[in-house]
mmCIF file of C-alpha atoms in Angstrom:
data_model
loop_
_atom_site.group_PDB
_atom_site.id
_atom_site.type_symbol
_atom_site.label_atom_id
_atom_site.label_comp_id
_atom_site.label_asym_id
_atom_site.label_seq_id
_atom_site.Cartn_x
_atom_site.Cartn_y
_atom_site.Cartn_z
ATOM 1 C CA UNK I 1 -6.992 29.289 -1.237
ATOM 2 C CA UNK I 2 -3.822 28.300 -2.634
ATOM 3 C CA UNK I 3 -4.159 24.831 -0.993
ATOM 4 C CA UNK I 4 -7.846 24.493 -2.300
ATOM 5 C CA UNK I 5 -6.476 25.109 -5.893
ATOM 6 C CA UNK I 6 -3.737 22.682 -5.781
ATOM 7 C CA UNK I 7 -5.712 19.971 -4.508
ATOM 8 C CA UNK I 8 -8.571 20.629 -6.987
ATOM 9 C CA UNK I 9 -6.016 20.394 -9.575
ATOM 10 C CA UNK I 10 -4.454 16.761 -8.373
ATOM 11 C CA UNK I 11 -8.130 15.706 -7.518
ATOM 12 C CA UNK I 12 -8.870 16.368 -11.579
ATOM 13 C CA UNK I 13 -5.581 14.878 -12.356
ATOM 14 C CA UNK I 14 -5.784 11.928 -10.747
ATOM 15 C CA UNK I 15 -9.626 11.528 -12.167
ATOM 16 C CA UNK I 16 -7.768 12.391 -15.786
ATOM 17 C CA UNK I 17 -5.039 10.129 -15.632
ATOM 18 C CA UNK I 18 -7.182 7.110 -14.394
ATOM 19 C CA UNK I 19 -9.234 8.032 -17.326
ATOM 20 C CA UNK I 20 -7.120 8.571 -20.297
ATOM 21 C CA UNK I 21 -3.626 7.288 -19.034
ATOM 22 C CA UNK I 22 -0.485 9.385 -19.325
ATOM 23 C CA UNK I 23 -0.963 10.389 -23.248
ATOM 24 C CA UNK I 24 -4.505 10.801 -23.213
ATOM 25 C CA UNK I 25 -4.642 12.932 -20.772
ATOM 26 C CA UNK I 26 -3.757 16.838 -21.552
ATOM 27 C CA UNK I 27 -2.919 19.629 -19.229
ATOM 28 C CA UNK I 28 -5.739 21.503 -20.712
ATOM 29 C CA UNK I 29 -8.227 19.040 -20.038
ATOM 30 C CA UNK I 30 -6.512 18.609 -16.141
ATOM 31 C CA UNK I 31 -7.312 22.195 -16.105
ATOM 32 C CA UNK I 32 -10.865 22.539 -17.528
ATOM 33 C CA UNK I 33 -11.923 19.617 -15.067
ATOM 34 C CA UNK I 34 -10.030 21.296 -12.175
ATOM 35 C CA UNK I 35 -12.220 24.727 -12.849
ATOM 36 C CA UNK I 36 -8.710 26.840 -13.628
ATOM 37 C CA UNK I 37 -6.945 27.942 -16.593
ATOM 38 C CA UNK I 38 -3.701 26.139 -17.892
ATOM 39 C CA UNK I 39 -1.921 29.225 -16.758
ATOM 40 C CA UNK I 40 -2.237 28.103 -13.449
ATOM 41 C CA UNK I 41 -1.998 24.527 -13.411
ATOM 42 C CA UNK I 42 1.936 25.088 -14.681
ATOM 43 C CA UNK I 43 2.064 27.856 -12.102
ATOM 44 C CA UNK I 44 1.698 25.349 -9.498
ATOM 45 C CA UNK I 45 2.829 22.051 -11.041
ATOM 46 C CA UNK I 46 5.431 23.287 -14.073
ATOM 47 C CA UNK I 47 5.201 20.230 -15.938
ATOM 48 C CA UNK I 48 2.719 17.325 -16.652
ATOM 49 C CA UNK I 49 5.147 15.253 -15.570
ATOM 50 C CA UNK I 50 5.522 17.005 -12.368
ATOM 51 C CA UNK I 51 2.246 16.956 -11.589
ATOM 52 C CA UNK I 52 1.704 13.211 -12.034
ATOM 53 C CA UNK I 53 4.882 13.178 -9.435
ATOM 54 C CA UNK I 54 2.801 15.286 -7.180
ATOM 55 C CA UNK I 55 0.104 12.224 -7.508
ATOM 56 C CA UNK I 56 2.548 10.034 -6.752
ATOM 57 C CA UNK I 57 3.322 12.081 -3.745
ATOM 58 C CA UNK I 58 -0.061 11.623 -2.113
ATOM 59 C CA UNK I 59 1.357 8.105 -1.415
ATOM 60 C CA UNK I 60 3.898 8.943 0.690
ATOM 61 C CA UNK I 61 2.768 11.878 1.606
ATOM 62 C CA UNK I 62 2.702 12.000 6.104
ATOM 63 C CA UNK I 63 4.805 8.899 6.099
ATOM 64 C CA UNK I 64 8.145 10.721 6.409
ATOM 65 C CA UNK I 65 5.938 12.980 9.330
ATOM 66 C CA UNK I 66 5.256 9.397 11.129
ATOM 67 C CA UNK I 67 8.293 7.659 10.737
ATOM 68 C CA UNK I 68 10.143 11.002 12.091
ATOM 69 C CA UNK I 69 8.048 10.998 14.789
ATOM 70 C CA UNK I 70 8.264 7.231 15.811
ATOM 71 C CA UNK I 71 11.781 7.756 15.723
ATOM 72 C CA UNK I 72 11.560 10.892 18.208
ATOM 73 C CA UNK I 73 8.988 8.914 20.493
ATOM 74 C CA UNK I 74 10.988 5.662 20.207
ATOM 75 C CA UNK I 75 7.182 4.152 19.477
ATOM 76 C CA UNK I 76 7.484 0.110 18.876
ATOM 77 C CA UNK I 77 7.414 -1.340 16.069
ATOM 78 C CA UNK I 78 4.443 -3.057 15.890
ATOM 79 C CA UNK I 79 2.477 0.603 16.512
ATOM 80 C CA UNK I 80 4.839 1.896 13.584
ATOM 81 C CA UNK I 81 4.106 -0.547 11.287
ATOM 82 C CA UNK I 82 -0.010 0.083 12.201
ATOM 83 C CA UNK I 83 0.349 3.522 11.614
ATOM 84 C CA UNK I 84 2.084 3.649 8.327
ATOM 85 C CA UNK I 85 -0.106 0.492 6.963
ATOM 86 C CA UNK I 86 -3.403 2.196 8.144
ATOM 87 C CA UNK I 87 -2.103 5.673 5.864
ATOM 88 C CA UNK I 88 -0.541 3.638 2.833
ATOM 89 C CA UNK I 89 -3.741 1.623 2.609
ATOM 90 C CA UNK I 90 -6.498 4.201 3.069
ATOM 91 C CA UNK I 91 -4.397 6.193 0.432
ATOM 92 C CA UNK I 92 -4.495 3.112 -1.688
ATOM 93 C CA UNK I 93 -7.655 2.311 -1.881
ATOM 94 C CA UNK I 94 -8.709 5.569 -2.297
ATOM 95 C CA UNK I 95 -7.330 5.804 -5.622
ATOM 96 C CA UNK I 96 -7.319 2.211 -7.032
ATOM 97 C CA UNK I 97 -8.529 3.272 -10.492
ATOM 98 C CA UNK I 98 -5.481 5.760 -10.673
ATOM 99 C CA UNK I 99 -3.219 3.272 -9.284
ATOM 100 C CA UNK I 100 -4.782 0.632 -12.184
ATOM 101 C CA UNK I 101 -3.964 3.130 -14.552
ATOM 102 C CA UNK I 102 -0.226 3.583 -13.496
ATOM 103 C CA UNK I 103 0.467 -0.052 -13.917
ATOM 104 C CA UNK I 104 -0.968 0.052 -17.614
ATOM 105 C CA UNK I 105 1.415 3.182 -17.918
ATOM 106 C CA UNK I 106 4.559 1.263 -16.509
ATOM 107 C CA UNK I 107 4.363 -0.802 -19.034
ATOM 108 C CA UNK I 108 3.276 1.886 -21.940
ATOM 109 C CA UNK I 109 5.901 4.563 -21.181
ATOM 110 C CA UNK I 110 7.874 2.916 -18.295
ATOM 111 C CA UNK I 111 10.736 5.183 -18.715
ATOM 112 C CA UNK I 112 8.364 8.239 -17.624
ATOM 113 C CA UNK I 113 6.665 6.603 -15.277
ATOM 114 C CA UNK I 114 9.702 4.930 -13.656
ATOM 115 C CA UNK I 115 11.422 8.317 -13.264
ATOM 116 C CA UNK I 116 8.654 9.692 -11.664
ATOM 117 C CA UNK I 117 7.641 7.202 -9.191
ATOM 118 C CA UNK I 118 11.531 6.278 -8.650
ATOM 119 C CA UNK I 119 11.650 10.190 -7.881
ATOM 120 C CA UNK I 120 8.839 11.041 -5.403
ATOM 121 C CA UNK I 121 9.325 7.473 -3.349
ATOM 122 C CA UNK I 122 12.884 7.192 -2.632
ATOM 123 C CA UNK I 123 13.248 9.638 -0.060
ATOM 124 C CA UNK I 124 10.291 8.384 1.970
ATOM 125 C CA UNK I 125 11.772 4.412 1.048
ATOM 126 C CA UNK I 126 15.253 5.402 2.161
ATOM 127 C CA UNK I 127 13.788 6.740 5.300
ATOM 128 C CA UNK I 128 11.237 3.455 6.174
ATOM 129 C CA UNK I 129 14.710 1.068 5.000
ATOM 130 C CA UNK I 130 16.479 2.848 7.565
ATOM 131 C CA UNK I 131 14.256 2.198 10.456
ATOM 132 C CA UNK I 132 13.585 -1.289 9.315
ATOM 133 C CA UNK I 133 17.382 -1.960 9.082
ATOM 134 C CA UNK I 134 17.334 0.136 12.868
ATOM 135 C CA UNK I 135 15.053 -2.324 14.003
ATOM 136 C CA UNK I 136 17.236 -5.038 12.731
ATOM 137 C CA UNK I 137 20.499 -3.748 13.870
ATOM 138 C CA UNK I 138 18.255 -3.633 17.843
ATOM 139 C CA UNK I 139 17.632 -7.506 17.372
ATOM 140 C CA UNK I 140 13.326 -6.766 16.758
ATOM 141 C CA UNK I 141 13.729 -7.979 12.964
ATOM 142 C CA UNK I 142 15.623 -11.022 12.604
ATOM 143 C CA UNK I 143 19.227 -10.885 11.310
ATOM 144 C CA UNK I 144 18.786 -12.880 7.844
ATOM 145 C CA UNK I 145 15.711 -11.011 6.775
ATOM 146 C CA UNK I 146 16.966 -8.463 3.803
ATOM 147 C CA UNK I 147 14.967 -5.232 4.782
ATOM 148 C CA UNK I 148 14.590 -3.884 1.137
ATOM 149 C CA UNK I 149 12.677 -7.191 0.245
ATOM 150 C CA UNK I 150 10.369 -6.832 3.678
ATOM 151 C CA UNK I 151 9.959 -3.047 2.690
ATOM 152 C CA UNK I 152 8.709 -4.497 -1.074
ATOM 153 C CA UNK I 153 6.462 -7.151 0.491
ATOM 154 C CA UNK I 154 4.929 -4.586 2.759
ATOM 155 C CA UNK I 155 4.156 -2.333 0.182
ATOM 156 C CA UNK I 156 2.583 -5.046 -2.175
ATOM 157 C CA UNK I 157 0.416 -6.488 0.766
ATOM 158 C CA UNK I 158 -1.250 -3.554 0.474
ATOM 159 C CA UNK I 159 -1.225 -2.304 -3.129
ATOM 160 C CA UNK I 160 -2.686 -5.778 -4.123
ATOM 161 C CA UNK I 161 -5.339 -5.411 -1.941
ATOM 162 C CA UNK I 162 -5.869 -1.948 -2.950
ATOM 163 C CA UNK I 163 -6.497 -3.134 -6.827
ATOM 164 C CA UNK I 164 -8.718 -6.323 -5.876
ATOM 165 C CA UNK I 165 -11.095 -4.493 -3.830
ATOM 166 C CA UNK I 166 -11.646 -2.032 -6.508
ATOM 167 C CA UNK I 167 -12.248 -4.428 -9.371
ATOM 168 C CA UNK I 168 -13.205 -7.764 -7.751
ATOM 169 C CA UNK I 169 -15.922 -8.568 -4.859
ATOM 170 C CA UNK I 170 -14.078 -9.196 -1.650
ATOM 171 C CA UNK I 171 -15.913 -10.934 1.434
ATOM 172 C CA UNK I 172 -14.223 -9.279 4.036
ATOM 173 C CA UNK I 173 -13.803 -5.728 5.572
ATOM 174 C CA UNK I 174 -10.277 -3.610 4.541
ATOM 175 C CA UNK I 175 -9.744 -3.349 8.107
ATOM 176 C CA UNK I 176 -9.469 -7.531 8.777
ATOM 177 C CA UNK I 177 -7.676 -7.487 5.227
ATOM 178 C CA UNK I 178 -4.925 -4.583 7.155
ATOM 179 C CA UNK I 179 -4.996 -6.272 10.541
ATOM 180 C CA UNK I 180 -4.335 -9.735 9.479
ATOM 181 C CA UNK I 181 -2.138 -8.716 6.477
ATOM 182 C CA UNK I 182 0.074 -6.669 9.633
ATOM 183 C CA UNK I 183 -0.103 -9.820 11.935
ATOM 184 C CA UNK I 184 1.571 -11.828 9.510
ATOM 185 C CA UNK I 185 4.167 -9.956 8.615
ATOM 186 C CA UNK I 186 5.047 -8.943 11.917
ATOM 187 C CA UNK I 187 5.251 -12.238 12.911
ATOM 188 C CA UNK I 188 7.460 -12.983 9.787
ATOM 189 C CA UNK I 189 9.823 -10.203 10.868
ATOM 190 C CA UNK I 190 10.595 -11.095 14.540
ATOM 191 C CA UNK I 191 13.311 -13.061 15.815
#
């Protein structure tokens, strides 16, 4: 029950935030939408800031489980790669109008934001650097290649893709976009 609450609650956040942005948007109104009193939205969030962090959070959220585990299975890169590309997308694109809505913010209130995002990410970034820079250090990603601008471009091949298809009229499927999007930059990381 728990679980069903707290996702009700980041389902009507999310929905809020796209909506009204980081000001507009009141706990109260989180709440109302969410079909639970205020009382226990900071009962399971604390702050509004904290839940936008939990938002943020569904974005990384299983990546740390599949990295861990391609570590422990000593899985190849190229299957790694899939796998995390094939969650961060799907995630993506299934909230593009939040994910519009943070970039507006990032610019409103980019101190907030920043913190927030900066936050929630960096354990799950410092993780996915580490097994790129692994990968490096086992001669599958070339030497020169600086593995905190391939972790950046792999996020953005994704994120951009994630904000066109939701506002613009694409011709192709998100599963070419992924597969040829992951073919390139694989190719761009080997020796």
């Amino acid at each position: 029950m728990k679980a069903d609450t707290r996702k009700r609650i980041l389902d009507a956040a999310e929905a809020t935030f796209a909506e009204a942005g980081w000001v507009g948007s009141t706990t109260q109104q989180i709440a109302r939408a969410a079909g639970v009193n205020e009382v226990t939205l900071f009962r399971h969030f604390g702050t509004k800031e904290a839940l936008f962090g939990a938002l943020v959070g569904r974005f990384v959220e299983g990546r740390k489980e599949l990295i861990e585990q391609a570590i422990s299975e000593h899985a190849p890169m190229e299957e790694v790669l899939t796998r995390l590309a094939e969650r961060q997308h799907r995630t993506m694109l299934a909230s593009a109008p939040f994910l519009r809505t943070m970039l507006g913010e990032m610019h409103r209130h980019p101190a907030e934001v920043n913190k927030v995002v900066q936050e929630t990410a960096r354990p799950v970034r410092e993780q996915m650097l580490g097994l790129l820079r692994g990968w490096q250090k086992q001669g599958k990603v070339r030497a020169g290649i600086d593995c905190e601008v391939a972790l950046d471009l792999f996020s953005a091949l994704f994120f951009g893709q994630a904000i066109k298809a939701s506002c613009l009229e694409v011709r192709y499927s998100t599963d070419e976009y992924r597969a040829l999007a992951l073919d390139v930059f694989i190719r761009g990381l080997k020796p």
